[in-house]
Short mmCIF file of C-alpha atoms in Angstrom, two decimals:
data_model
loop_
_atom_site.label_atom_id
_atom_site.label_comp_id
_atom_site.label_asym_id
_atom_site.label_seq_id
_atom_site.Cartn_x
_atom_site.Cartn_y
_atom_site.Cartn_z
CA MET C 1 0.00 0.00 0.00
CA LYS C 2 2.83 2.40 0.83
CA ASN C 3 4.53 1.61 -2.50
CA LYS C 4 1.31 2.40 -4.39
CA LEU C 5 0.94 5.74 -2.61
CA TYR C 6 4.57 6.62 -3.31
CA ILE C 7 4.22 5.86 -7.03
CA LEU C 8 0.94 7.83 -7.17
CA GLY C 9 2.71 10.81 -5.56
CA ILE C 10 5.41 10.74 -8.23
CA PHE C 11 2.83 10.84 -11.02
CA ILE C 12 0.94 13.71 -9.35
CA ASN C 13 4.19 15.72 -9.00
CA ILE C 14 5.02 15.17 -12.69
CA ALA C 15 1.51 16.20 -13.69
CA LEU C 16 1.73 19.39 -11.64
CA LYS C 17 5.01 20.42 -13.30
CA ALA C 18 3.97 19.49 -16.85
CA GLN C 19 3.03 21.95 -19.60
CA VAL C 20 -0.67 22.64 -19.91
CA GLY C 21 -2.36 23.19 -23.25
CA ILE C 22 -5.83 24.56 -23.93
CA ASN C 23 -7.20 23.65 -27.35
CA THR C 24 -3.79 22.19 -28.25
CA THR C 25 -2.22 18.75 -27.76
CA SER C 26 1.36 20.03 -27.92
CA PRO C 27 1.78 23.00 -25.53
CA GLN C 28 4.96 25.01 -26.01
CA LYS C 29 5.03 26.69 -22.58
CA MET C 30 3.86 26.04 -19.03
CA LEU C 31 0.48 27.39 -20.22
CA ASP C 32 -0.32 27.40 -23.94
CA VAL C 33 -3.71 28.79 -25.00
CA ASN C 34 -4.74 28.27 -28.61
CA GLY C 35 -7.58 30.78 -28.86
CA ASP C 36 -8.94 33.94 -27.30
CA LEU C 37 -8.07 34.73 -23.69
CA ASN C 38 -10.51 36.72 -21.57
CA ILE C 39 -9.15 38.03 -18.24
CA ARG C 40 -11.83 39.51 -15.98
CA LYS C 41 -9.59 40.88 -13.24
CA GLU C 42 -5.82 41.47 -13.00
CA LEU C 43 -2.84 40.14 -14.94
CA ARG C 44 0.20 40.34 -12.67
CA VAL C 45 3.81 40.02 -13.88
CA GLU C 46 7.30 39.99 -12.30
CA GLY C 47 6.05 38.09 -9.27
CA THR C 48 7.65 35.24 -7.31
CA ASP C 49 6.50 32.51 -4.94
CA LEU C 50 6.70 35.08 -2.14
CA ILE C 51 6.01 38.41 -3.85
CA LYS C 52 2.78 39.38 -5.56
CA GLY C 53 3.36 40.52 -9.14
CA ASN C 54 2.77 43.96 -10.63
CA SER C 55 -0.66 44.52 -12.20
CA GLY C 56 0.37 47.72 -13.99
CA SER C 57 -1.65 50.93 -14.21
CA MET C 58 -4.18 52.50 -16.55
CA GLY C 59 -2.83 53.09 -20.06
CA GLN C 60 0.27 50.85 -19.79
CA LEU C 61 1.09 48.13 -22.32
CA TYR C 62 2.22 44.57 -21.63
CA LYS C 63 5.77 44.02 -22.87
CA VAL C 64 7.88 40.89 -23.32
CA LYS C 65 11.60 41.31 -24.02
CA THR C 66 14.70 39.14 -24.34
CA VAL C 67 17.47 39.69 -21.80
CA LEU C 68 20.99 39.02 -23.08
CA PRO C 69 23.28 37.09 -22.97
CA ASN C 70 21.16 34.11 -21.90
CA GLN C 71 18.16 34.98 -24.11
CA ILE C 72 15.83 34.91 -21.11
CA LEU C 73 12.31 36.18 -21.73
CA THR C 74 10.99 38.69 -19.20
CA ASP C 75 7.67 40.49 -19.08
CA SER C 76 6.68 43.84 -17.64
CA TRP C 77 4.28 46.74 -17.94
CA LYS C 78 5.51 49.69 -19.99
CA THR C 79 4.32 53.26 -20.46
CA VAL C 80 4.36 54.22 -24.14
CA GLN C 81 3.89 57.66 -25.68
CA ILE C 82 1.23 57.38 -28.35
CA ALA C 83 0.55 60.36 -30.59
CA LYS C 84 -3.03 61.57 -30.91
CA GLY C 85 -2.95 61.35 -34.69
CA THR C 86 -0.73 61.08 -37.73
CA GLY C 87 1.76 63.94 -37.82
CA SER C 88 1.18 65.07 -34.24
CA LEU C 89 4.13 65.77 -31.94
CA SER C 90 5.30 63.91 -28.85
CA LEU C 91 7.77 64.92 -26.15
CA PHE C 92 11.06 63.12 -26.82
CA TYR C 93 13.41 65.07 -24.51
CA LEU C 94 13.00 67.25 -21.42
CA ASN C 95 15.88 68.47 -19.27
CA THR C 96 16.83 71.38 -17.00
CA VAL C 97 20.39 72.47 -16.21
CA LYS C 98 21.41 75.07 -13.64
CA ASP C 99 24.31 77.40 -12.89
CA THR C 100 25.13 79.10 -9.58
CA GLU C 101 28.32 80.91 -10.70
CA GLY C 102 26.79 83.53 -12.98
CA VAL C 103 28.65 86.51 -14.48
CA GLU C 104 29.63 89.93 -13.13
CA PHE C 105 30.17 93.28 -14.89
CA ASP C 106 31.51 96.62 -13.63
CA LYS C 107 31.89 98.65 -16.87
CA ASN C 108 29.77 99.96 -19.72
CA ASN C 109 29.56 98.11 -23.00
CA LEU C 110 28.12 98.52 -26.47
CA ALA C 111 24.38 99.26 -26.23
CA ALA C 112 23.60 98.29 -29.81
CA GLN C 113 21.23 96.03 -31.71
CA TYR C 114 21.52 92.27 -31.53
CA VAL C 115 20.75 90.36 -34.72
CA LEU C 116 19.27 86.87 -34.70
CA ASN C 117 21.54 84.15 -36.11
CA GLU C 118 24.67 86.25 -35.61
CA SER C 119 27.61 84.30 -34.19
CA PHE C 120 28.73 84.45 -30.59
CA THR C 121 31.45 87.04 -29.93
CA ALA C 122 33.76 86.29 -27.04
CA PRO C 123 34.38 88.88 -24.30
CA ASN C 124 36.42 91.62 -25.98
CA PRO C 125 39.85 92.71 -24.70
CA ASN C 126 39.80 95.39 -22.00
CA ASN C 127 36.00 95.40 -22.10
CA ASP C 128 36.02 97.66 -25.17
CA SER C 129 32.73 99.59 -25.12
CA THR C 130 32.61 99.71 -28.93
CA LYS C 131 32.24 95.93 -29.22
CA LYS C 132 29.68 93.44 -28.00
CA ASN C 133 30.70 91.69 -24.83
CA TRP C 134 28.82 88.39 -24.52
CA ALA C 135 29.85 86.19 -21.60
CA TRP C 136 28.80 82.55 -21.23
CA ILE C 137 26.86 81.48 -18.18
CA LYS C 138 29.16 78.54 -17.65
CA ASN C 139 26.85 75.69 -16.68
CA ALA C 140 23.75 76.85 -18.56
CA LYS C 141 24.48 74.40 -21.37
CA ASP C 142 22.60 71.41 -22.76
CA VAL C 143 22.78 69.00 -25.71
CA PHE C 144 19.89 67.33 -27.53
CA THR C 145 19.47 65.22 -30.67
CA VAL C 146 16.89 65.46 -33.44
CA THR C 147 16.38 62.16 -35.27
CA LYS C 148 13.36 62.83 -37.49
CA SER C 149 13.93 64.08 -41.05
CA ASP C 150 10.44 65.49 -41.70
CA ASN C 151 11.42 69.05 -40.61
CA LYS C 152 8.55 69.10 -38.11
CA SER C 153 10.69 68.83 -34.97
CA LYS C 154 10.61 71.67 -32.43
CA ALA C 155 12.75 72.72 -29.48
CA ILE C 156 11.30 74.90 -26.72
CA LEU C 157 14.04 76.71 -24.78
CA SER C 158 13.42 78.58 -21.51
CA LEU C 159 16.00 80.65 -19.61
CA GLN C 160 15.44 82.09 -16.15
CA THR C 161 17.90 83.98 -13.97
CA VAL C 162 18.12 86.74 -11.36
CA VAL C 163 19.87 90.07 -12.01
CA GLN C 164 21.14 92.26 -9.15
CA ILE C 165 23.02 95.55 -8.81
CA THR C 166 25.12 97.09 -6.05
CA ALA C 167 26.04 100.77 -5.78
CA ASN C 168 26.60 103.53 -3.26
CA THR C 169 23.26 105.18 -4.04
CA THR C 170 20.15 104.53 -6.11
CA SER C 171 21.40 103.38 -9.49
CA SER C 172 20.59 101.42 -12.64
CA ALA C 173 22.15 98.96 -15.07
CA SER C 174 20.95 97.67 -18.43
CA PHE C 175 21.88 94.28 -19.84
CA ALA C 176 20.88 91.63 -22.35
CA CYS C 177 20.74 87.84 -22.27
CA GLY C 178 20.55 85.49 -25.22
CA ILE C 179 20.23 81.83 -26.11
CA PHE C 180 22.78 80.49 -28.59
CA VAL C 181 22.45 77.23 -30.52
CA SER C 182 25.01 75.30 -32.57
CA LYS C 183 24.48 72.20 -34.70
CA ASP C 184 26.93 69.32 -35.15
CA GLY C 185 29.82 71.30 -33.66
CA GLY C 186 29.29 74.42 -35.78
CA LEU C 187 29.22 78.06 -34.73
CA GLU C 188 26.97 79.19 -31.89
CA GLN C 189 24.23 81.38 -33.36
CA LEU C 190 21.93 83.75 -31.49
CA LYS C 191 18.37 82.36 -31.49
CA ALA C 192 16.72 84.52 -28.84
CA VAL C 193 17.63 87.78 -27.10
CA ARG C 194 16.00 90.40 -24.89
CA ASN C 195 17.42 93.39 -23.06
CA ASP C 196 16.23 94.73 -19.70
CA VAL C 197 17.23 97.10 -16.91
CA VAL C 198 17.49 96.97 -13.11
CA ARG C 199 16.82 100.18 -11.14
CA GLY C 200 16.79 100.90 -7.45
CA PRO C 201 18.96 101.10 -4.33
CA SER C 202 22.00 98.92 -3.80
CA GLY C 203 20.87 95.30 -3.70
CA ALA C 204 17.90 95.81 -6.04
CA TYR C 205 17.21 92.78 -8.22
CA LYS C 206 14.71 91.32 -10.66
CA VAL C 207 13.83 87.95 -12.19
CA TYR C 208 14.61 87.68 -15.91
CA ASN C 209 12.91 85.22 -18.30
CA LEU C 210 13.57 84.41 -21.95
CA ASN C 211 11.66 81.83 -24.00
CA VAL C 212 11.93 80.75 -27.62
CA THR C 213 10.58 77.95 -29.84
CA LEU C 214 12.77 76.67 -32.69
CA ASP C 215 10.77 75.19 -35.57
CA GLU C 216 11.54 72.88 -38.51
CA LEU C 217 14.70 71.41 -36.98
CA SER C 218 16.64 69.03 -39.21
CA PRO C 219 18.36 65.88 -37.88
CA GLY C 220 21.56 66.48 -35.93
CA ILE C 221 23.14 67.10 -32.55
CA TYR C 222 22.34 70.52 -31.10
CA THR C 223 24.11 72.39 -28.30
CA VAL C 224 22.22 75.09 -26.39
CA ARG C 225 24.00 77.74 -24.31
CA ALA C 226 23.02 80.91 -22.47
CA ALA C 227 25.08 84.11 -22.44
CA CYS C 228 24.61 87.65 -21.13
CA ALA C 229 26.13 91.06 -21.84
CA ASN C 230 26.42 94.35 -20.00
CA ARG C 231 25.10 97.52 -21.68
CA ASN C 232 24.83 100.79 -19.71
CA LEU C 233 25.87 100.89 -16.06
CA ASN C 234 25.57 104.01 -13.91
CA LEU C 235 29.22 104.68 -13.11
CA THR C 236 28.81 108.12 -11.49
CA SER C 237 28.48 106.77 -7.95
CA VAL C 238 31.51 105.90 -5.83
CA PRO C 239 31.94 102.99 -5.70
CA SER C 240 30.49 102.55 -9.17
CA THR C 241 27.58 100.26 -10.03
CA LYS C 242 28.24 96.54 -10.36
CA LEU C 243 25.94 94.13 -12.16
CA GLY C 244 25.55 90.43 -11.41
CA ILE C 245 23.57 88.05 -13.61
CA GLY C 246 22.84 84.66 -12.06
CA LYS C 247 25.05 85.75 -9.17
CA ALA C 248 24.24 87.37 -5.82
CA MET C 249 26.02 90.73 -5.55
CA ASP C 250 24.52 91.54 -2.14
CA GLN C 251 24.61 88.49 0.12
CA ILE C 252 22.25 90.17 2.59
CA SER C 253 19.22 89.93 0.31
CA LEU C 254 20.22 87.07 -2.02
CA SER C 255 22.31 83.91 -2.10
CA ASN C 256 23.82 82.31 -5.19
CA ASP C 257 21.24 79.53 -4.95
CA MET C 258 18.45 82.12 -4.97
CA ALA C 259 20.04 83.90 -7.93
CA GLN C 260 20.85 80.76 -9.92
CA THR C 261 20.26 80.41 -13.65
CA THR C 262 18.16 77.59 -15.11
CA LEU C 263 17.93 76.52 -18.75
CA THR C 264 15.15 74.10 -19.73
CA THR C 265 15.06 72.26 -23.06
CA SER C 266 12.00 70.43 -24.44
CA VAL C 267 12.18 68.61 -27.78
CA LEU C 268 9.06 67.60 -29.72
CA GLN C 269 9.10 65.24 -32.69
CA THR C 270 6.53 63.35 -34.74
CA TYR C 271 5.72 59.96 -33.29
#
């Protein structure tokens, strides 16, 4: 009797570990369904004997992938960006960089027009007031890639910083900030620019914003950088006016973290 029970147990164990087929006599996996499968509640994946699997969330897709080098199949839930229609745009890249060093000016500079697509001009020798004096905001720099060749890709660029002056009396300082873009290692070209002015007692400051959308981008690797320039500073006071962009000039009212510069890049492409 014991021998019969032992043999029966072996057959039950084999049956429990065998492949099961529904509407098929030759199942290929532990469970092989030849036909429609209707699940009324949850389908959980990535579980173990001790851990309940993940049932995913609304809008996710079920994904099976091969893990190298052993060619092991794994399944999971995945969030996929699906465009609303043919030719519509989806977000392919979003990133924000910041800089807490900023730039500082203590002299006047050329208060002239800035022309879109003109090349970046490095800080001129001796701060010559007859030449443009762009200065990079060191860490306000980002790189993105456009892969689509339909000329429908867009990049939305947003720059925000804080500008502060110090002086002996009530003073003012004008300035400009711009966003420069280069493609595939080429020249940096001005794509957005706006001038402004800070007025008030020593320590006066203001928040500066600059936004631009670049359309019809062709495939390539793009580098985005922010730069600022001094224009007219009130130099009649003693000591003369100093201008800080993305940098706290008066540590009583601001810190460098409060005055930091941020540059946000969003890239949209057809799905």
